[in-house]
CSV table of C-alpha atoms in Angstrom, one decimal:
chain,number,residue,atom,x,y,z
A,1,MET,CA,0.9,-18.0,-8.7
A,2,THR,CA,-2.3,-19.9,-9.6
A,3,ARG,CA,-4.5,-18.1,-12.2
A,4,SER,CA,-8.2,-17.7,-11.5
A,5,ASN,CA,-10.2,-20.0,-13.7
A,6,LYS,CA,-13.0,-17.6,-14.6
A,7,TRP,CA,-13.4,-13.8,-14.7
A,8,SER,CA,-16.3,-11.5,-15.5
A,9,VAL,CA,-15.0,-8.1,-16.9
A,10,ALA,CA,-16.7,-4.9,-17.8
A,11,LEU,CA,-15.2,-2.4,-20.2
A,12,ALA,CA,-16.3,1.2,-20.5
A,13,GLY,CA,-15.0,3.6,-23.2
A,14,GLU,CA,-13.4,7.0,-23.2
A,15,CYS,CA,-14.5,9.0,-20.1
A,16,MET,CA,-14.4,12.7,-21.1
A,17,VAL,CA,-16.2,13.3,-17.9
A,18,THR,CA,-16.2,16.8,-16.3
A,19,ARG,CA,-19.3,16.8,-14.1
A,20,PRO,CA,-20.2,14.9,-10.9
A,21,PHE,CA,-22.9,12.4,-11.6
A,22,ALA,CA,-23.4,10.0,-8.6
A,23,MET,CA,-26.5,12.0,-7.6
A,24,HIS,CA,-28.4,10.7,-10.6
A,25,ASP,CA,-30.9,8.0,-9.9
A,26,GLU,CA,-32.9,7.4,-13.0
A,27,PRO,CA,-33.6,3.7,-13.5
A,28,GLN,CA,-32.0,3.9,-17.0
A,29,PHE,CA,-28.7,5.4,-15.7
A,30,LEU,CA,-28.5,3.0,-12.8
A,31,ALA,CA,-29.0,0.1,-15.2
A,32,VAL,CA,-25.8,1.2,-17.0
A,33,VAL,CA,-24.0,1.5,-13.7
A,34,GLU,CA,-25.1,-2.0,-12.7
A,35,LYS,CA,-23.4,-3.3,-15.9
A,36,LEU,CA,-20.2,-2.0,-14.4
A,37,ARG,CA,-20.6,-2.9,-10.8
A,38,SER,CA,-21.7,-6.5,-11.5
A,39,SER,CA,-18.3,-7.7,-12.8
A,40,ASP,CA,-15.3,-9.0,-11.0
A,41,VAL,CA,-13.3,-6.1,-12.5
A,42,THR,CA,-14.4,-2.9,-14.4
A,43,TYR,CA,-12.1,-0.9,-16.6
A,44,ALA,CA,-12.5,2.6,-18.0
A,45,HIS,CA,-10.3,5.0,-19.9
A,46,VAL,CA,-10.0,8.3,-18.1
A,47,GLU,CA,-9.5,11.1,-20.7
A,48,THR,CA,-9.3,14.1,-18.4
A,49,ASN,CA,-7.1,15.4,-15.6
A,50,PHE,CA,-8.4,15.4,-12.0
A,51,GLY,CA,-7.3,18.5,-10.0
A,52,HIS,CA,-8.0,21.9,-8.6
A,53,PHE,CA,-6.8,24.9,-10.6
A,54,SER,CA,-4.7,25.9,-7.6
A,55,GLU,CA,-2.6,22.6,-7.7
A,56,VAL,CA,-1.7,22.4,-11.5
A,57,ASP,CA,0.6,24.1,-13.9
A,58,ALA,CA,-0.3,26.5,-16.6
A,59,PRO,CA,-1.5,24.8,-19.8
A,60,SER,CA,1.4,23.0,-21.3
A,61,ARG,CA,0.5,23.3,-25.0
A,62,GLY,CA,-0.7,26.0,-27.4
A,63,ASP,CA,-0.5,24.5,-30.9
A,64,GLN,CA,-3.4,22.1,-31.0
A,65,VAL,CA,-7.0,22.5,-31.7
A,66,GLY,CA,-8.6,20.6,-29.0
A,67,SER,CA,-10.2,20.6,-25.5
A,68,TYR,CA,-8.2,21.1,-22.3
A,69,PHE,CA,-9.4,18.8,-19.6
A,70,LEU,CA,-9.3,19.6,-15.9
A,71,THR,CA,-12.1,18.1,-13.8
A,72,ASP,CA,-13.3,18.4,-10.2
A,73,PRO,CA,-11.6,15.5,-8.2
A,74,GLN,CA,-14.9,14.5,-6.8
A,75,VAL,CA,-15.6,12.9,-10.3
A,76,ALA,CA,-12.8,10.3,-9.6
A,77,HIS,CA,-14.9,9.2,-6.6
A,78,ASP,CA,-18.0,9.1,-8.8
A,79,LEU,CA,-16.3,6.8,-11.2
A,80,ARG,CA,-15.4,4.6,-8.3
A,81,TRP,CA,-19.1,4.8,-7.1
A,82,ALA,CA,-20.1,3.6,-10.5
A,83,GLY,CA,-17.9,0.6,-10.3
A,84,VAL,CA,-14.7,1.5,-12.0
A,85,ASP,CA,-11.9,-0.4,-10.5
A,86,ILE,CA,-8.9,0.3,-12.8
A,87,ALA,CA,-8.3,2.9,-15.4
A,88,SER,CA,-5.8,3.8,-18.1
A,89,LEU,CA,-4.5,7.4,-17.9
A,90,ALA,CA,-2.2,7.6,-21.0
A,91,ASN,CA,-3.6,9.9,-23.7
A,92,ASN,CA,-3.2,13.1,-25.6
A,93,HIS,CA,-4.7,15.1,-22.7
A,94,SER,CA,-2.5,13.7,-19.9
A,95,PHE,CA,-0.2,16.6,-20.0
A,96,ASP,CA,-2.8,19.4,-20.6
A,97,PHE,CA,-1.8,21.1,-17.4
A,98,GLY,CA,1.8,20.0,-17.1
A,99,ALA,CA,3.5,17.7,-14.8
A,100,LYS,CA,1.5,18.9,-11.8
A,101,GLY,CA,-1.8,18.2,-13.6
A,102,LEU,CA,-0.5,14.7,-14.5
A,103,LEU,CA,0.6,14.0,-10.9
A,104,SER,CA,-2.6,15.4,-9.4
A,105,THR,CA,-4.6,13.0,-11.6
A,106,ILE,CA,-2.6,10.1,-10.3
A,107,GLY,CA,-3.1,11.3,-6.7
A,108,HIS,CA,-6.8,11.8,-7.0
A,109,CYS,CA,-7.3,8.4,-8.7
A,110,GLU,CA,-5.5,6.8,-5.8
A,111,ALA,CA,-7.5,8.8,-3.2
A,112,ALA,CA,-10.7,7.4,-4.9
A,113,GLY,CA,-9.4,3.9,-4.9
A,114,ILE,CA,-9.0,3.5,-8.7
A,115,ALA,CA,-5.9,1.5,-9.7
A,116,HIS,CA,-4.2,3.1,-12.7
A,117,ALA,CA,-1.4,2.9,-15.3
A,118,GLY,CA,0.1,4.8,-18.2
A,119,THR,CA,1.6,8.1,-16.6
A,120,GLY,CA,4.2,8.7,-14.0
A,121,ARG,CA,7.1,10.7,-12.7
A,122,ASP,CA,9.5,9.1,-15.2
A,123,LEU,CA,9.2,6.5,-18.0
A,124,GLU,CA,9.8,3.6,-15.7
A,125,GLU,CA,6.8,4.6,-13.5
A,126,ALA,CA,4.6,5.5,-16.5
A,127,ARG,CA,5.4,2.2,-18.2
A,128,GLU,CA,5.1,-0.2,-15.3
A,129,PRO,CA,1.8,-2.2,-14.8
A,130,GLY,CA,-0.9,-1.0,-12.5
A,131,TYR,CA,-2.1,-3.7,-10.2
A,132,LEU,CA,-5.5,-4.3,-8.6
A,133,GLU,CA,-6.2,-6.8,-6.0
A,134,THR,CA,-9.6,-8.5,-6.1
A,135,ARG,CA,-11.2,-11.5,-4.5
A,136,ASN,CA,-11.0,-13.2,-7.8
A,137,GLY,CA,-7.2,-12.7,-8.1
A,138,ARG,CA,-4.8,-10.0,-9.2
A,139,VAL,CA,-5.4,-7.8,-12.2
A,140,ALA,CA,-2.7,-5.9,-14.2
A,141,LEU,CA,-3.0,-3.1,-16.6
A,142,VAL,CA,-0.4,-1.7,-19.0
A,143,SER,CA,-1.4,1.6,-20.6
A,144,THR,CA,0.2,3.3,-23.5
A,145,SER,CA,-0.5,6.3,-25.8
A,146,SER,CA,0.4,7.3,-29.4
A,147,GLY,CA,0.2,10.8,-30.9
A,148,ASN,CA,1.6,12.8,-28.0
A,149,LYS,CA,4.0,15.8,-28.4
A,150,SER,CA,7.6,15.1,-27.6
A,151,HIS,CA,7.5,17.1,-24.3
A,152,GLU,CA,4.7,14.8,-23.1
A,153,TRP,CA,6.9,11.6,-23.4
A,154,ALA,CA,8.0,10.3,-20.1
A,155,SER,CA,11.8,9.8,-20.0
A,156,LEU,CA,14.3,7.9,-17.8
A,157,PRO,CA,16.6,9.6,-15.3
A,158,LYS,CA,20.3,9.8,-16.2
A,159,ALA,CA,23.5,10.8,-14.4
A,160,GLY,CA,21.7,12.9,-11.8
A,161,ILE,CA,19.3,14.4,-14.3
A,162,PRO,CA,15.7,13.6,-13.3
A,163,GLY,CA,13.4,11.7,-15.6
A,164,ARG,CA,10.6,13.7,-17.3
A,165,PRO,CA,7.1,13.1,-16.0
A,166,GLY,CA,4.7,12.1,-18.8
A,167,VAL,CA,3.0,9.3,-20.6
A,168,ASN,CA,4.1,5.9,-21.6
A,169,SER,CA,4.4,6.5,-25.4
A,170,LEU,CA,4.1,4.1,-28.3
A,171,ARG,CA,5.6,6.3,-31.0
A,172,PRO,CA,4.8,5.3,-34.6
A,173,ILE,CA,6.8,5.9,-37.7
A,174,THR,CA,4.7,6.9,-40.7
A,175,ARG,CA,5.8,6.1,-44.2
A,176,PHE,CA,4.2,7.7,-47.2
A,177,ILE,CA,4.3,5.3,-50.1
A,178,VAL,CA,4.5,7.0,-53.6
A,179,ASP,CA,5.3,5.8,-57.1
A,180,LYS,CA,8.5,6.6,-59.0
A,181,ASP,CA,7.0,9.5,-60.8
A,182,ALA,CA,5.6,11.2,-57.7
A,183,ALA,CA,8.8,10.6,-55.8
A,184,GLY,CA,10.8,12.3,-58.6
A,185,LYS,CA,8.5,15.3,-58.4
A,186,LEU,CA,8.7,15.5,-54.6
A,187,ARG,CA,12.5,15.3,-54.7
A,188,ASP,CA,12.5,18.1,-57.4
A,189,ILE,CA,10.1,20.3,-55.3
A,190,GLY,CA,12.0,19.6,-52.1
A,191,GLY,CA,15.3,20.4,-53.7
A,192,LYS,CA,14.1,23.7,-55.2
A,193,LEU,CA,12.6,24.7,-51.8
A,194,GLY,CA,15.7,23.6,-50.0
A,195,ILE,CA,13.9,21.2,-47.7
A,196,LEU,CA,14.8,17.9,-49.3
A,197,ARG,CA,16.6,15.6,-46.7
A,198,GLU,CA,18.2,12.2,-47.5
A,199,ALA,CA,20.4,10.0,-45.5
A,200,GLY,CA,24.0,11.2,-45.4
A,201,MET,CA,23.2,14.8,-46.2
A,202,ASN,CA,25.2,17.1,-44.0
A,203,VAL,CA,22.6,19.9,-44.0
A,204,GLU,CA,21.6,22.1,-41.0
A,205,GLY,CA,18.1,21.2,-40.0
A,206,SER,CA,18.2,17.7,-41.2
A,207,SER,CA,15.5,15.6,-39.5
A,208,GLY,CA,16.4,13.0,-37.0
A,209,LEU,CA,13.7,10.9,-38.7
A,210,LEU,CA,16.4,10.0,-41.3
A,211,MET,CA,18.1,7.9,-38.6
A,212,LYS,CA,15.2,5.5,-39.1
A,213,ALA,CA,15.2,5.7,-43.0
A,214,GLY,CA,15.8,2.8,-45.2
A,215,GLU,CA,17.7,2.8,-48.5
A,216,GLY,CA,16.2,5.2,-50.9
A,217,GLU,CA,13.8,6.8,-48.4
A,218,PHE,CA,13.8,10.7,-48.1
A,219,SER,CA,12.1,13.4,-46.1
A,220,LEU,CA,10.9,16.9,-46.6
A,221,ALA,CA,12.1,19.1,-43.7
A,222,MET,CA,9.0,21.2,-43.1
A,223,PRO,CA,9.9,24.3,-41.0
A,224,SER,CA,7.9,23.2,-38.0
A,225,ASP,CA,9.8,19.9,-38.0
A,226,GLN,CA,13.3,21.0,-38.3
A,227,SER,CA,14.0,21.0,-34.5
A,228,THR,CA,12.3,17.6,-34.0
A,229,THR,CA,12.5,14.1,-35.4
A,230,GLY,CA,10.3,15.1,-38.3
A,231,SER,CA,7.0,13.7,-39.4
A,232,ASN,CA,7.3,12.5,-43.0
A,233,LEU,CA,9.3,9.7,-44.6
A,234,PHE,CA,8.7,8.9,-48.3
A,235,THR,CA,9.2,5.4,-49.7
A,236,VAL,CA,9.3,4.7,-53.5
A,237,SER,CA,7.2,1.8,-54.7
A,238,ASP,CA,4.7,1.0,-57.5
A,239,HIS,CA,1.7,2.2,-55.6
A,240,PHE,CA,0.4,4.8,-53.1
A,241,GLY,CA,-0.4,4.3,-49.4
A,242,VAL,CA,0.3,5.3,-45.9
A,243,VAL,CA,1.9,2.7,-43.6
A,244,THR,CA,2.7,2.9,-39.9
A,245,SER,CA,5.1,0.9,-37.7
A,246,GLY,CA,5.8,1.1,-34.0
A,247,ASP,CA,9.1,2.4,-32.7
A,248,LYS,CA,11.2,-0.7,-32.0
A,249,ARG,CA,12.3,0.6,-28.6
A,250,ASP,CA,8.8,1.5,-27.5
A,251,VAL,CA,7.4,-1.8,-28.6
A,252,ALA,CA,10.1,-3.8,-26.9
A,253,GLY,CA,9.7,-1.8,-23.6
A,254,ASN,CA,6.0,-2.3,-23.5
A,255,ILE,CA,6.3,-6.0,-24.4
A,256,ARG,CA,8.7,-6.3,-21.5
A,257,VAL,CA,6.2,-5.0,-19.0
A,258,ILE,CA,3.4,-7.0,-20.4
A,259,GLU,CA,5.5,-10.1,-19.8
A,260,GLU,CA,6.2,-8.9,-16.3
A,261,ALA,CA,2.4,-8.5,-15.8
A,262,ARG,CA,1.8,-12.0,-17.1
A,263,VAL,CA,4.1,-13.4,-14.3
A,264,MET,CA,2.8,-11.1,-11.6
A,265,ALA,CA,-1.0,-11.2,-12.2
A,266,ASP,CA,-3.9,-13.5,-13.0
A,267,LEU,CA,-5.6,-11.2,-15.6
A,268,VAL,CA,-3.7,-8.9,-17.9
A,269,LEU,CA,-5.3,-5.9,-19.6
A,270,VAL,CA,-3.4,-3.8,-22.2
A,271,ALA,CA,-4.8,-0.3,-23.2
A,272,HIS,CA,-3.7,1.7,-26.2
A,273,HIS,CA,-4.9,5.3,-26.7
A,274,CYS,CA,-4.2,6.0,-30.4
A,275,SER,CA,-4.5,9.5,-31.9
A,276,ILE,CA,-2.7,8.5,-35.0
A,277,SER,CA,-4.3,7.4,-38.3
A,278,GLU,CA,-3.1,6.5,-41.7
A,279,GLY,CA,-4.8,9.4,-43.4
A,280,GLY,CA,-8.3,10.3,-42.2
A,281,ARG,CA,-9.8,8.6,-39.2
A,282,GLY,CA,-11.7,5.9,-41.0
A,283,ASP,CA,-13.1,2.6,-39.7
A,284,LYS,CA,-9.9,0.5,-39.6
A,285,PRO,CA,-7.2,0.7,-37.1
A,286,PRO,CA,-3.7,1.7,-38.3
A,287,ALA,CA,-1.2,-1.1,-39.0
A,288,PHE,CA,1.1,-0.4,-36.1
A,289,MET,CA,-1.9,-0.6,-33.7
A,290,ARG,CA,-2.9,-4.0,-35.0
A,291,ASP,CA,0.7,-5.3,-34.9
A,292,PHE,CA,1.0,-4.0,-31.3
A,293,ALA,CA,-2.3,-5.7,-30.3
A,294,HIS,CA,-1.1,-9.0,-31.6
A,295,ALA,CA,2.3,-8.7,-30.0
A,296,SER,CA,0.6,-7.8,-26.8
A,297,VAL,CA,-1.5,-11.0,-26.8
A,298,ASP,CA,1.6,-13.0,-27.8
A,299,ALA,CA,3.4,-11.6,-24.7
A,300,GLY,CA,0.5,-12.5,-22.3
A,301,ALA,CA,-2.3,-10.0,-22.6
A,302,ASP,CA,-5.7,-11.4,-22.0
A,303,ILE,CA,-7.6,-8.4,-23.2
A,304,PHE,CA,-6.5,-5.5,-25.5
A,305,ILE,CA,-8.5,-2.3,-25.3
A,306,GLY,CA,-8.0,0.4,-28.0
A,307,HIS,CA,-9.4,3.9,-28.0
A,308,GLY,CA,-8.4,7.5,-29.1
A,309,TRP,CA,-10.6,8.1,-32.2
A,310,HIS,CA,-13.9,8.6,-30.2
A,311,LYS,CA,-15.6,6.0,-32.2
A,312,THR,CA,-16.3,2.3,-32.0
A,313,LEU,CA,-14.2,0.0,-34.2
A,314,GLY,CA,-14.1,-3.7,-34.9
A,315,ILE,CA,-13.5,-6.6,-32.6
A,316,GLU,CA,-11.0,-9.3,-33.3
A,317,ILE,CA,-10.5,-12.6,-31.5
A,318,TYR,CA,-6.8,-13.5,-31.7
A,319,ARG,CA,-5.5,-16.7,-30.1
A,320,GLY,CA,-8.6,-16.9,-28.0
A,321,LYS,CA,-8.2,-13.3,-26.6
A,322,PRO,CA,-10.4,-10.4,-27.5
A,323,ILE,CA,-9.0,-7.3,-29.2
A,324,PHE,CA,-11.3,-4.2,-29.1
A,325,TYR,CA,-9.8,-1.6,-31.5
A,326,GLY,CA,-12.1,1.1,-30.5
A,327,VAL,CA,-14.4,1.3,-27.6
A,328,GLY,CA,-15.8,4.7,-28.3
A,329,ASN,CA,-17.0,7.5,-25.9
A,330,PHE,CA,-18.6,6.6,-22.6
A,331,PHE,CA,-18.9,10.2,-21.3
A,332,ALA,CA,-18.7,13.2,-23.6
A,333,GLN,CA,-18.7,16.3,-21.6
A,334,SER,CA,-15.9,18.5,-23.0
A,335,GLU,CA,-18.4,21.3,-23.3
A,336,PHE,CA,-18.6,21.6,-19.6
A,337,VAL,CA,-14.9,22.3,-18.9
A,338,ARG,CA,-15.1,25.0,-16.2
A,339,ARG,CA,-12.2,27.2,-17.4
A,340,VAL,CA,-10.8,27.3,-21.0
A,341,PRO,CA,-7.3,28.4,-21.5
A,342,PHE,CA,-6.3,31.3,-23.8
A,343,ASP,CA,-4.9,28.9,-26.4
A,344,ALA,CA,-8.2,27.2,-27.0
A,345,TYR,CA,-9.9,30.6,-27.7
A,346,GLU,CA,-7.0,31.5,-30.1
A,347,SER,CA,-7.2,28.0,-31.8
A,348,TRP,CA,-10.9,28.5,-32.6
A,349,ASN,CA,-10.3,32.1,-33.9
A,350,HIS,CA,-12.0,34.1,-31.2
A,351,ASP,CA,-11.0,37.6,-30.8
A,352,THR,CA,-8.4,37.2,-28.0
A,353,GLU,CA,-8.2,41.1,-27.7
A,354,ARG,CA,-11.6,40.6,-26.0
A,355,LEU,CA,-10.3,37.8,-23.8
A,356,PRO,CA,-11.9,39.2,-20.5
A,357,THR,CA,-15.3,39.1,-22.2
A,358,LEU,CA,-14.9,35.5,-23.6
A,359,THR,CA,-16.3,32.7,-21.4
A,360,PRO,CA,-16.4,28.8,-21.7
A,361,ALA,CA,-19.9,29.3,-23.1
A,362,ALA,CA,-18.4,30.8,-26.4
A,363,HIS,CA,-18.8,28.6,-29.5
A,364,PRO,CA,-17.0,26.9,-31.0
A,365,LEU,CA,-14.4,25.6,-28.5
A,366,HIS,CA,-14.4,21.9,-28.9
A,367,PRO,CA,-13.9,19.4,-31.7
A,368,GLY,CA,-16.2,16.6,-32.7
A,369,LEU,CA,-19.4,18.0,-31.2
A,370,THR,CA,-21.3,19.1,-34.2
A,371,ALA,CA,-24.0,17.3,-36.2
A,372,GLY,CA,-22.6,15.0,-38.7
A,373,ASN,CA,-20.5,13.0,-36.2
A,374,GLU,CA,-22.8,9.9,-35.6
A,375,THR,CA,-20.1,8.0,-33.6
A,376,TRP,CA,-19.2,10.6,-31.0
A,377,TRP,CA,-22.4,10.2,-28.9
A,378,SER,CA,-22.6,6.5,-28.5
A,379,SER,CA,-20.8,3.3,-27.6
A,380,ALA,CA,-21.5,0.2,-25.5
A,381,VAL,CA,-20.8,-1.3,-22.2
A,382,ILE,CA,-18.9,-4.5,-22.9
A,383,ASN,CA,-19.4,-7.4,-20.6
A,384,LEU,CA,-17.2,-10.5,-21.2
A,385,VAL,CA,-16.2,-13.7,-19.5
A,386,MET,CA,-12.8,-15.1,-19.6
A,387,GLU,CA,-12.3,-18.7,-18.6
A,388,ASP,CA,-9.2,-20.9,-18.8
A,389,GLY,CA,-7.3,-18.1,-20.4
A,390,GLU,CA,-9.8,-17.6,-23.3
A,391,VAL,CA,-12.8,-15.5,-24.0
A,392,ARG,CA,-16.1,-17.4,-23.6
A,393,GLU,CA,-18.8,-14.7,-23.8
A,394,ILE,CA,-18.9,-11.1,-25.1
A,395,GLU,CA,-22.0,-8.9,-24.8
A,396,LEU,CA,-22.3,-5.4,-26.1
A,397,HIS,CA,-24.9,-3.2,-24.3
A,398,PRO,CA,-25.4,-0.1,-26.4
A,399,VAL,CA,-25.5,3.3,-24.8
A,400,GLU,CA,-26.2,6.8,-26.1
A,401,LEU,CA,-24.9,10.0,-24.5
A,402,GLY,CA,-27.7,12.4,-25.1
A,403,ARG,CA,-28.1,12.5,-28.9
A,404,GLU,CA,-29.8,10.4,-31.5
A,405,VAL,CA,-27.3,8.0,-33.2
A,406,SER,CA,-27.3,9.5,-36.6
A,407,LYS,CA,-25.5,11.9,-38.8
A,408,GLN,CA,-27.8,14.7,-37.9
A,409,ALA,CA,-27.4,13.8,-34.1
A,410,PRO,CA,-30.5,15.7,-32.8
A,411,LEU,CA,-30.4,16.4,-29.1
A,412,ARG,CA,-32.1,14.0,-26.7
A,413,ARG,CA,-31.1,15.4,-23.3
A,414,PRO,CA,-30.2,19.1,-23.7
A,415,VAL,CA,-28.5,21.2,-21.0
A,416,GLY,CA,-28.9,25.0,-20.8
A,417,GLY,CA,-31.5,27.4,-21.9
A,418,SER,CA,-30.0,29.1,-24.9
A,419,GLU,CA,-30.7,28.5,-28.6
A,420,ARG,CA,-27.5,26.4,-28.7
A,421,SER,CA,-28.2,23.8,-26.1
A,422,LEU,CA,-25.4,21.6,-24.8
A,423,THR,CA,-25.5,17.8,-24.5
A,424,ASP,CA,-25.8,16.0,-21.2
A,425,GLY,CA,-23.1,13.5,-22.2
A,426,ARG,CA,-24.0,10.8,-19.7
A,427,PRO,CA,-24.4,7.1,-20.8
A,428,LEU,CA,-28.0,5.8,-20.9
A,429,PRO,CA,-29.2,2.5,-22.5
A,430,ALA,CA,-29.7,3.0,-26.3
A,431,THR,CA,-33.0,1.5,-27.6
A,432,GLY,CA,-34.8,1.0,-30.8
A,433,ALA,CA,-33.1,2.5,-33.9
A,434,ASP,CA,-30.2,3.9,-31.8
A,435,ALA,CA,-29.3,0.5,-30.5
A,436,GLU,CA,-29.6,-1.0,-34.0
A,437,GLN,CA,-27.2,1.6,-35.4
A,438,ILE,CA,-24.5,1.0,-32.7
A,439,LEU,CA,-24.7,-2.7,-32.9
A,440,GLN,CA,-24.9,-2.8,-36.7
A,441,ARG,CA,-21.7,-0.8,-36.8
A,442,TYR,CA,-20.0,-3.3,-34.5
A,443,GLN,CA,-21.4,-6.1,-36.7
A,444,ARG,CA,-20.1,-4.6,-39.9
A,445,LEU,CA,-16.6,-3.7,-38.6
A,446,SER,CA,-16.0,-6.9,-36.6
A,447,ALA,CA,-16.8,-9.0,-39.7
A,448,ASP,CA,-13.6,-7.6,-41.3
A,449,PHE,CA,-11.7,-9.5,-38.6
A,450,GLY,CA,-13.8,-12.7,-39.0
A,451,THR,CA,-15.8,-11.9,-35.9
A,452,THR,CA,-19.6,-12.5,-36.0
A,453,VAL,CA,-21.8,-10.2,-33.9
A,454,VAL,CA,-25.4,-11.4,-33.5
A,455,ILE,CA,-28.0,-8.8,-32.5
A,456,ASP,CA,-30.4,-10.2,-30.0
A,457,ASN,CA,-33.2,-8.1,-28.6
A,458,GLY,CA,-31.1,-4.9,-28.4
A,459,VAL,CA,-27.9,-6.6,-27.2
A,460,GLY,CA,-24.9,-7.6,-29.3
A,461,ARG,CA,-23.5,-11.1,-28.7
A,462,ILE,CA,-20.3,-12.4,-30.3
A,463,LYS,CA,-20.4,-15.9,-31.5
A,464,LEU,CA,-17.3,-17.7,-30.4
């Protein structure tokens, strides 16, 4: 197959989109839409489920403080109207409404004409590339997610047992590096509490995580982890730190399908939704994400697209290919979820004995929406040109989602008539100080990867 020589590509960020929007015709909004429509191929990350409440399962989780996303299927058609051609579906909300919700999302994307990848009826389907046919050639997308609960992982069928519907997971292993003194204290505390676990211990409740432990590593079997593979592995060294690495089987499986995509398509996109961090969610991607990005390019990816922290992160050019570690939010409308499950009210400490009197207008119900989060309400439409297998141009067109880009994040486009107004959450072009804030952040964080972002009349341009 002959590869196309030149591609124009548009990338949109995380679409927590819950309201139809194709009726809006402000020149500013249509200018953003045109940035998507004008490219040979436009990608977006869909961080919601499409479906009617009558066609999905009950909420599948109850132990996480977070939003539950189910959106009117019309919104899938609105995304297509806006120019979205292909979308990643693997994320920590893919299984919010069980297998039926996951499959309804796939069905409504297909009905809207949006190619997709990252979820499926079993692991093979969830992991396989999604393909898009264009006049310019064939596009492939591989989509994976880190940070999902074990019941959300897609699995393979075996001996007549069906595979589990779910997401294409890239499961990390987290190691906590501690010095000798701290390790001794942890071992002592773990022993006294009866939760110390080491390789070779024949103790009920031992963590399966120890199957991946190296010499001298140990774990503390927290009660909530004793029926799972566990979540902590301690390594003794001369310093402190947190280090992540990808599960070898997951990495190998995803690299295999990227290599397939390289053979079967002219342009290969890889998307990674990462909800894992090495400590707090700072401004640098975790080690396992960067390792996977490099391995993806080595295997044939043309563009690597990271998201999951709801913030923009740095841009790296690796072997002539762009790696976007965090594309940020493109729609932020979790406040407008029409129905909120019991578990969300419980998680946010509402009086669930009064459940019939509680409504989706209750506050709080959603994370990340308060003042002090200057990255939640902004991102950029990324327009780039690939030619002869390498990136030639990258432009960052900043957008704001209805609040000022600052720690105080005062409202620009309020919705509702109460004292606690909600935020429109649609992308409009950022200008003035807002645009400067967005682009300077890209400039600062990309410099860590040796990438120069030049700010030119409200647009970021990467010097190649």
